[in-house]
Tab-separated table of N, CA and C in Angstrom:
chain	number	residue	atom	x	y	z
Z	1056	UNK	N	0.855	-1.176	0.000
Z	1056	UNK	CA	0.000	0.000	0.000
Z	1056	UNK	C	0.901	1.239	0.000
Z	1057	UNK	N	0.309	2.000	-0.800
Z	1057	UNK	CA	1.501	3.459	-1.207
Z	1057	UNK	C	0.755	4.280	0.440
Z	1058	UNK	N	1.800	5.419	0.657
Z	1058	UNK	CA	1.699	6.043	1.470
Z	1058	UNK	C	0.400	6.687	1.480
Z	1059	UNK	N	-0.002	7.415	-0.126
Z	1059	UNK	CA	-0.575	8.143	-0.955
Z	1059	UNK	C	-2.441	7.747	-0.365
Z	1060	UNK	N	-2.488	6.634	-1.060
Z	1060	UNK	CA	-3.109	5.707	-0.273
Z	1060	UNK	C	-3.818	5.298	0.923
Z	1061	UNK	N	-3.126	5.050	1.669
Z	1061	UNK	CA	-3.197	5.357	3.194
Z	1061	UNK	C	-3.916	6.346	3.853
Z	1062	UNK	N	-3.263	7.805	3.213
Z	1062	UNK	CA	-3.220	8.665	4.099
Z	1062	UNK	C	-4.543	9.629	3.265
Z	1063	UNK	N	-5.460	8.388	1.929
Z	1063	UNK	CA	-6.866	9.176	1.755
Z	1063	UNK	C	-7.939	8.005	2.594
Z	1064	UNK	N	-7.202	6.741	2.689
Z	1064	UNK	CA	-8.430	5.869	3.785
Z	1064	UNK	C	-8.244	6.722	5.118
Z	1065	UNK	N	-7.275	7.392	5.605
Z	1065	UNK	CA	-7.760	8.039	6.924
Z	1065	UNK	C	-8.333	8.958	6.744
Z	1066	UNK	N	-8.165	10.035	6.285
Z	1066	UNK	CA	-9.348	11.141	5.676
Z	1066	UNK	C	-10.275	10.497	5.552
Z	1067	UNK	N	-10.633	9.520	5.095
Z	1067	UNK	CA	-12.032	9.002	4.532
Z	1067	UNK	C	-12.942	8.634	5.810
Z	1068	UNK	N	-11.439	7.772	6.714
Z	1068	UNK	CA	-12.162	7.670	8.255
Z	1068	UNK	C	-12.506	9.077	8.951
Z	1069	UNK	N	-11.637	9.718	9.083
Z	1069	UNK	CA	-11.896	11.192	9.662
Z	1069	UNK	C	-12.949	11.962	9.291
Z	1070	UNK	N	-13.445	11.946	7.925
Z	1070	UNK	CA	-14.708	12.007	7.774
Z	1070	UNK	C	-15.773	12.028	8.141
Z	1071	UNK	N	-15.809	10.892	7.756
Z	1071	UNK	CA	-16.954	9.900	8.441
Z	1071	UNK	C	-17.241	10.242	9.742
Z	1072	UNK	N	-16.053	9.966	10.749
Z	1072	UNK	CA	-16.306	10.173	11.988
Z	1072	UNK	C	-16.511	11.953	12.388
Z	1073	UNK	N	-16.147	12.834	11.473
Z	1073	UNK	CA	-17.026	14.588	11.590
Z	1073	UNK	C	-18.396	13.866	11.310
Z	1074	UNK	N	-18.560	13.459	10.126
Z	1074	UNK	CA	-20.222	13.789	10.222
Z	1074	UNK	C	-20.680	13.207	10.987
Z	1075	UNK	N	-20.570	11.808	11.950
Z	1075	UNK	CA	-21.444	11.487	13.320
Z	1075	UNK	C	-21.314	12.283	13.917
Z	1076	UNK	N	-20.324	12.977	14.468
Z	1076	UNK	CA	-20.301	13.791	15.243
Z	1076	UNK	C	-21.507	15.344	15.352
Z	1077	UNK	N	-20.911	15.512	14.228
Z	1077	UNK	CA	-21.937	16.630	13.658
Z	1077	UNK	C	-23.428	16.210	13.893
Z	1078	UNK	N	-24.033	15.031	13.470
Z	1078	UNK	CA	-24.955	14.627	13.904
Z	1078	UNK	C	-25.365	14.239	15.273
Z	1079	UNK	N	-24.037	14.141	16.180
Z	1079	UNK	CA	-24.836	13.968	17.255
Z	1079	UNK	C	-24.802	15.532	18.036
Z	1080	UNK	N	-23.677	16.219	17.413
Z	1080	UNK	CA	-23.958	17.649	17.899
Z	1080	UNK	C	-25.096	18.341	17.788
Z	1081	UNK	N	-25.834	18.040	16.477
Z	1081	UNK	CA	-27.533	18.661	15.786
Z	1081	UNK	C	-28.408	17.813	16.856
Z	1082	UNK	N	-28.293	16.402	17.169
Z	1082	UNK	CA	-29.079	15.950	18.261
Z	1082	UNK	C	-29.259	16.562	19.563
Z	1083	UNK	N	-27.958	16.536	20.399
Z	1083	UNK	CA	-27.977	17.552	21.642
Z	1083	UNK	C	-28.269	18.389	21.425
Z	1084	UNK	N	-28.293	19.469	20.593
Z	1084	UNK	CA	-28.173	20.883	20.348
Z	1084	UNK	C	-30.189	20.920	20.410
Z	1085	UNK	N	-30.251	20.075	19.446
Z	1085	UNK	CA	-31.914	19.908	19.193
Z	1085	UNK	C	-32.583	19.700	20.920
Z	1086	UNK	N	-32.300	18.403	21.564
Z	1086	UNK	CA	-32.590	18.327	22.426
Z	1086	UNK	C	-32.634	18.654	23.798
Z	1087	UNK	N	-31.620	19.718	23.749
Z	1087	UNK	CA	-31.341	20.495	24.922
Z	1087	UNK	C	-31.637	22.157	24.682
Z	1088	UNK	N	-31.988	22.349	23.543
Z	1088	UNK	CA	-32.682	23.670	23.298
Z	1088	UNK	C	-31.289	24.483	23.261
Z	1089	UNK	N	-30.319	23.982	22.885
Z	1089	UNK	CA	-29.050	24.634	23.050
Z	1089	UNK	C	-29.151	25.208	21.720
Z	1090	UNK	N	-29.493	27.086	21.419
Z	1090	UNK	CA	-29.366	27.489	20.053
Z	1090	UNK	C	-28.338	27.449	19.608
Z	1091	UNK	N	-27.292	28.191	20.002
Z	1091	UNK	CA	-25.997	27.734	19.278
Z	1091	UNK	C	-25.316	26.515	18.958
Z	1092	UNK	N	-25.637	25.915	19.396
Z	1092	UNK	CA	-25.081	24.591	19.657
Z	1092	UNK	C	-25.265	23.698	18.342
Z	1093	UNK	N	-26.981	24.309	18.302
Z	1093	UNK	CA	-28.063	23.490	17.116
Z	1093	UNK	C	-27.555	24.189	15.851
Z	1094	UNK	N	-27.791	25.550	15.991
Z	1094	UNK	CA	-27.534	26.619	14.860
Z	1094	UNK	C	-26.261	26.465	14.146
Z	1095	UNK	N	-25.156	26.061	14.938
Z	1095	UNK	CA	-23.590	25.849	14.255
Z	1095	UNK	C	-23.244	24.617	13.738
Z	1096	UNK	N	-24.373	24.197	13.615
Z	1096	UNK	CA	-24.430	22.586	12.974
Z	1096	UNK	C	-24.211	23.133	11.496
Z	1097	UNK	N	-24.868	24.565	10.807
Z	1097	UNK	CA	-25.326	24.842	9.573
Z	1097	UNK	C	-24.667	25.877	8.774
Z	1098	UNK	N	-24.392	26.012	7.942
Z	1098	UNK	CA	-23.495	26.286	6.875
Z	1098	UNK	C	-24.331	27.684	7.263
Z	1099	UNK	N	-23.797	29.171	6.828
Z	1099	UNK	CA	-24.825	29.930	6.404
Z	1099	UNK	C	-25.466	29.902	5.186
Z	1100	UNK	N	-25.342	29.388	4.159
Z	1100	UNK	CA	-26.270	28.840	2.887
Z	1100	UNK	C	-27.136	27.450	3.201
Z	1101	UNK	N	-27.233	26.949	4.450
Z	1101	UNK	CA	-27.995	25.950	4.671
Z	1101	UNK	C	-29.209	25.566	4.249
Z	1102	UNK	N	-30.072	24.758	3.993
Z	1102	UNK	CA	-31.133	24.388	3.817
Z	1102	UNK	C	-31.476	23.281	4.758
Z	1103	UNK	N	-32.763	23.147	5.427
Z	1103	UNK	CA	-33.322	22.507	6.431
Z	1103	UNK	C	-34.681	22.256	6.290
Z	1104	UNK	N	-34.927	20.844	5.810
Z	1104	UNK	CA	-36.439	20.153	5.592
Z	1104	UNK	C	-36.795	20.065	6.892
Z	1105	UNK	N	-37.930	20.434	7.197
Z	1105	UNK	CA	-38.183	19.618	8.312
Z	1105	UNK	C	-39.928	18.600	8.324
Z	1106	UNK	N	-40.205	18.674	6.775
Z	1106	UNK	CA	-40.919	18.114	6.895
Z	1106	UNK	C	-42.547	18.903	6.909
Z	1107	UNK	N	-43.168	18.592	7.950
Z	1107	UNK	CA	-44.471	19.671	8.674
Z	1107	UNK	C	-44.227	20.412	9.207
Z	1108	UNK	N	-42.862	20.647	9.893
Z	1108	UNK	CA	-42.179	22.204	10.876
Z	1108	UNK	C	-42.146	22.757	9.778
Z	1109	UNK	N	-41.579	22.341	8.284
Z	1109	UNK	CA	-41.512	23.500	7.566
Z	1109	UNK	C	-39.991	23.391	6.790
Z	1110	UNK	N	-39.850	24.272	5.887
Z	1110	UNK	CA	-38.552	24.168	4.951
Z	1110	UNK	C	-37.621	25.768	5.425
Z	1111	UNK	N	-36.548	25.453	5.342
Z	1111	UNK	CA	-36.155	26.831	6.165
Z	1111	UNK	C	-34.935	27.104	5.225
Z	1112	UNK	N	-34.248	28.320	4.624
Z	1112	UNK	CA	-33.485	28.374	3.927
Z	1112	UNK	C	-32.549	29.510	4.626
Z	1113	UNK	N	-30.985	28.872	4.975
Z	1113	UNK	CA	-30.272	29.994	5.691
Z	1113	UNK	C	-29.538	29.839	7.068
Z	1114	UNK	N	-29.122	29.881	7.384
Z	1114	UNK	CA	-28.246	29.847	8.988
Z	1114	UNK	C	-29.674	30.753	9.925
Z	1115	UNK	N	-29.751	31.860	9.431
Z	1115	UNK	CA	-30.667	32.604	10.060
Z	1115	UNK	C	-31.909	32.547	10.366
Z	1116	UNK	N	-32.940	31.881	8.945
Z	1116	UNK	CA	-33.910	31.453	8.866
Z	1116	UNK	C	-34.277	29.893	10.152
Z	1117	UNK	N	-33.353	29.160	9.789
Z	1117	UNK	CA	-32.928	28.258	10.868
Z	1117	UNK	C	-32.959	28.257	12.256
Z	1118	UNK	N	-32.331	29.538	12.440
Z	1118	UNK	CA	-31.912	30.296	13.866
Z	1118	UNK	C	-33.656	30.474	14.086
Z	1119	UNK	N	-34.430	31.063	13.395
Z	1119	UNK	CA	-35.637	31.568	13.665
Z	1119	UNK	C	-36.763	30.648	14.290
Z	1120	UNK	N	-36.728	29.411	13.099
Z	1120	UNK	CA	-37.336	28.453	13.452
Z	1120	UNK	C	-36.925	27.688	14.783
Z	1121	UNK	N	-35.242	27.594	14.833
Z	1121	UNK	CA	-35.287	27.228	16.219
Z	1121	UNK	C	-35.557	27.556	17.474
Z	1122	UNK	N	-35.829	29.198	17.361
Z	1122	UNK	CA	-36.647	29.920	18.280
Z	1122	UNK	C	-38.083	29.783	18.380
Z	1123	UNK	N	-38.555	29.449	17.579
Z	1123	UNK	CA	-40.068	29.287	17.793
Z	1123	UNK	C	-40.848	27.768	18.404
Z	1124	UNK	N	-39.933	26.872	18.375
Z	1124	UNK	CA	-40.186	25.332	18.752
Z	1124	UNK	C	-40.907	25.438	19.964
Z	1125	UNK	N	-40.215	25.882	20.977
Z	1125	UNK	CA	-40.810	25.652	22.268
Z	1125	UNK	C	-42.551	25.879	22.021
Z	1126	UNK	N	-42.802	26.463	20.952
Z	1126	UNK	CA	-44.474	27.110	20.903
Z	1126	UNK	C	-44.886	25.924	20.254
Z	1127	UNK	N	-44.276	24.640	19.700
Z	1127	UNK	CA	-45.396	24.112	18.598
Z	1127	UNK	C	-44.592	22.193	19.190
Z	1128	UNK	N	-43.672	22.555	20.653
Z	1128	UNK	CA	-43.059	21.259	20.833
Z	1128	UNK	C	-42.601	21.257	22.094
Z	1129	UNK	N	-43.374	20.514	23.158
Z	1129	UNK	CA	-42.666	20.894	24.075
Z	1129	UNK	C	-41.367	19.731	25.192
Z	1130	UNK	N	-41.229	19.080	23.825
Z	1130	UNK	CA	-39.171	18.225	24.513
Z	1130	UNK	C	-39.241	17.350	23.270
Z	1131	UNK	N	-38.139	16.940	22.923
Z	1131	UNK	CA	-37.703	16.505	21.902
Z	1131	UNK	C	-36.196	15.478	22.117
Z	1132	UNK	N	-36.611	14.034	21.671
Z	1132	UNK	CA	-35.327	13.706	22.243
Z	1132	UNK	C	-34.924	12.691	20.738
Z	1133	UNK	N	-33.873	12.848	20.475
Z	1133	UNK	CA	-33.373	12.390	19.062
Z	1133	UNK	C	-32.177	11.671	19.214
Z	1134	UNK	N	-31.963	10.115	18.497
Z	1134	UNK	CA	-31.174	9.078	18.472
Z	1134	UNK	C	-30.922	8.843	16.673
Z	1135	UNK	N	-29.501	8.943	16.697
Z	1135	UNK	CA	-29.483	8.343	15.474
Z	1135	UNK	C	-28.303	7.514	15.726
Z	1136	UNK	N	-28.536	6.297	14.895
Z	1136	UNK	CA	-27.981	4.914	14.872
Z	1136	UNK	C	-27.521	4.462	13.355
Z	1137	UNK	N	-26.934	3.429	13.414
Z	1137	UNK	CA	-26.428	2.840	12.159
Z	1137	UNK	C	-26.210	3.474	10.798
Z	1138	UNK	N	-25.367	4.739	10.917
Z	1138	UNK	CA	-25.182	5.281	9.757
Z	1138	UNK	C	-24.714	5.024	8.652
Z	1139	UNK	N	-24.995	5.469	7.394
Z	1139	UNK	CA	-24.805	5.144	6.310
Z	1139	UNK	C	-24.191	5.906	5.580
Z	1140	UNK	N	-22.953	6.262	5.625
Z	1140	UNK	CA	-22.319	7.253	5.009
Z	1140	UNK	C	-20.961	6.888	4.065
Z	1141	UNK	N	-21.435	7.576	2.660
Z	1141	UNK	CA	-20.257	6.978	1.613
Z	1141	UNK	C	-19.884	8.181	0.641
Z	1142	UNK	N	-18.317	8.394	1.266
Z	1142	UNK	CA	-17.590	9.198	0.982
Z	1142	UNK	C	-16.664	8.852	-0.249
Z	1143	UNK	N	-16.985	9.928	-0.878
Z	1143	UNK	CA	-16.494	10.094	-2.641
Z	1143	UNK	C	-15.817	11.392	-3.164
Z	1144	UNK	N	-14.581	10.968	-3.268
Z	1144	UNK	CA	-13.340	11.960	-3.189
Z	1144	UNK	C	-12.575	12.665	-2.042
């Protein structure tokens, strides 16, 4: 195995292991009402489905909606498991 090699399967691991992370940071952040926490999960060009909460476009827009939850939710507790993530380039 070339060095070359090597040293893109660890990136590839390092990866991987940001975006769980990231995801479990958007979990706590979600579930502890922590705005910043939740909010710095997101790019400022972000986009955020949420489905029936609504489509939100923006770091800010985001920020907004995450201010308004407590009115339409009152605790929220989020698990994510067995990820599926496949990294290309």
């Amino acid at each position: 195995m070339q060095l070359e090699e090597l040293d893109q399967r660890i990136q590839t691991l390092e990866d991987i292991e940001a975006i769980k992370q990231l995801k479990a940071r958007y979990c706590a952040g979600a579930d502890e009402r922590d705005e910043e926490a939740f909010v710095g999960c997101f790019t400022e060009d972000a986009s955020w489905d949420g489905g029936s909460f609504g489509h939100y476009e923006g770091r800010e827009a985001i920020r907004t909606f995450f201010r308004a939850i407590p009115d339409r939710l009152s605790f929220a507790v989020h698990y994510v498991m067995n990820p599926q993530i496949e990294v290309n380039g």
